mmCIF file of C-alpha atoms in Angstrom:
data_model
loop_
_atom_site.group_PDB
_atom_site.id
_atom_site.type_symbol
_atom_site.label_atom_id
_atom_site.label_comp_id
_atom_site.label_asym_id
_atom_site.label_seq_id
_atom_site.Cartn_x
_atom_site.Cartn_y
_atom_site.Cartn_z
ATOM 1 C CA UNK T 1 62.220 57.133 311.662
ATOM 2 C CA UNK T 2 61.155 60.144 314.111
ATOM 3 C CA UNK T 3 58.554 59.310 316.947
ATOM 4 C CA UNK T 4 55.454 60.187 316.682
ATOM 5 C CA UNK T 5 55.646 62.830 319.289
ATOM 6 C CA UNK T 6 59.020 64.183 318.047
ATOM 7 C CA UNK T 7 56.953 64.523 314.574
ATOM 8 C CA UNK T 8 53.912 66.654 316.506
ATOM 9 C CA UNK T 9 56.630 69.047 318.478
ATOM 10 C CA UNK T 10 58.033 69.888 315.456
ATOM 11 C CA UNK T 11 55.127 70.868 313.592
ATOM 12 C CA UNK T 12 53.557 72.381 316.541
ATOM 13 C CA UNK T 13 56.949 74.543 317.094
ATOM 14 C CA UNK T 14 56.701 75.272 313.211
ATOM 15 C CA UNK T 15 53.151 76.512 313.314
ATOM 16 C CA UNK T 16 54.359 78.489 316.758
ATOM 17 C CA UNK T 17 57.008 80.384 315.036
ATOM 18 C CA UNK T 18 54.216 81.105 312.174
ATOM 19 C CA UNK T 19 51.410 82.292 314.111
ATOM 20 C CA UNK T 20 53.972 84.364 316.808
ATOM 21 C CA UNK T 21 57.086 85.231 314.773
ATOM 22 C CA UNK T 22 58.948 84.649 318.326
ATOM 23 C CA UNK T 23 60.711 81.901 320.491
ATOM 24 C CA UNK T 24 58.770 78.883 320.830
ATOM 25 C CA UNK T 25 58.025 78.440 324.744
ATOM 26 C CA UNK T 26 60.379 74.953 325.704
ATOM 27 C CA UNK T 27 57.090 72.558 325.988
ATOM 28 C CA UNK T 28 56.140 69.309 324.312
ATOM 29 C CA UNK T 29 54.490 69.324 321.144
ATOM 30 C CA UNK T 30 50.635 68.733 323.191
ATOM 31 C CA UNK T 31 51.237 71.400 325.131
ATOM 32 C CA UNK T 32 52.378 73.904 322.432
ATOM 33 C CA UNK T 33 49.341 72.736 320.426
ATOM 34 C CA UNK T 34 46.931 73.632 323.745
ATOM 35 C CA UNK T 35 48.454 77.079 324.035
ATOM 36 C CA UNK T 36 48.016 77.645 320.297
ATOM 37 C CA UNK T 37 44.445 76.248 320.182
ATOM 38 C CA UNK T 38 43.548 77.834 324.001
ATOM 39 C CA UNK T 39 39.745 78.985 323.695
ATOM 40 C CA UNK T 40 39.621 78.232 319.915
ATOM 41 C CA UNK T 41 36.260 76.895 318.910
ATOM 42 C CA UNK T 42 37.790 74.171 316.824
ATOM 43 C CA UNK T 43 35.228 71.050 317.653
ATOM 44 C CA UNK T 44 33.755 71.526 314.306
ATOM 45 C CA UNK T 45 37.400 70.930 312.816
ATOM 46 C CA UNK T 46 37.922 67.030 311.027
ATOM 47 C CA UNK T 47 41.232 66.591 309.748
ATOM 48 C CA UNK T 48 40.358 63.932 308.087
ATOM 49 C CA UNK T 49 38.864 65.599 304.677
ATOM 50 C CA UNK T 50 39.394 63.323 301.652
ATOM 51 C CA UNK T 51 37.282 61.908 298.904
ATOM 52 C CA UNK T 52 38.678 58.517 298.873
ATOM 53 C CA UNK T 53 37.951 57.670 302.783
ATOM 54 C CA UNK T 54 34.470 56.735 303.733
ATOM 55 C CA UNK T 55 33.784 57.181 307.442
ATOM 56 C CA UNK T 56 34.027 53.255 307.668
ATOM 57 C CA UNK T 57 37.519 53.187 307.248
ATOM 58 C CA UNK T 58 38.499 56.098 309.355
ATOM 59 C CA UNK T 59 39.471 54.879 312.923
ATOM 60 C CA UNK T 60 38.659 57.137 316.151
ATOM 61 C CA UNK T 61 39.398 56.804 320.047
ATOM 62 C CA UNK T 62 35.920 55.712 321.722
ATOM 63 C CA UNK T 63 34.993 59.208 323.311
ATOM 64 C CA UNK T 64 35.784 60.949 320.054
ATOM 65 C CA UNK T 65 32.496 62.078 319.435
ATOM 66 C CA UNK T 66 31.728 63.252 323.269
ATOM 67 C CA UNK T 67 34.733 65.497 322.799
ATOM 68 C CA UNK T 68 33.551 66.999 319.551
ATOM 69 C CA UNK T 69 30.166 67.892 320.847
ATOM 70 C CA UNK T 70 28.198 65.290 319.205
ATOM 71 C CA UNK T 71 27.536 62.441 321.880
#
């Protein structure tokens, strides 16, 4: 089974080659995801959307909500 990071360089290289439509800069996957997102206003963004998860049951690092703005 691919790592977890392997997993997020490959989608981040995918999403690169959608958004740019040229070479993907030789980075990991975090720091192709910072270039893409650079100056983004993307706080407001929750990936986790789904009707069958109630916020109990979702699981987020401690200082998740001072880095979204809300603490």
């Amino acid at each position: 089974m691919p790592r977890r990071e392997d997993m997020i360089k490959q989608e981040a290289q995918a999403l690169w080659r959608e958004l740019h439509g040229e070479p993907v800069p030789d980075l990991s996957g975090s720091e192709l995801l910072d270039m893409i997102c650079g100056g983004a206003d993307i706080a407001g963004y929750d990936r986790v959307q789904s009707p069958f998860l109630r916020p109990s049951m979702i699981t987020r690092p401690e200082d998740w909500r001072e880095r979204q703005g809300r603490g």
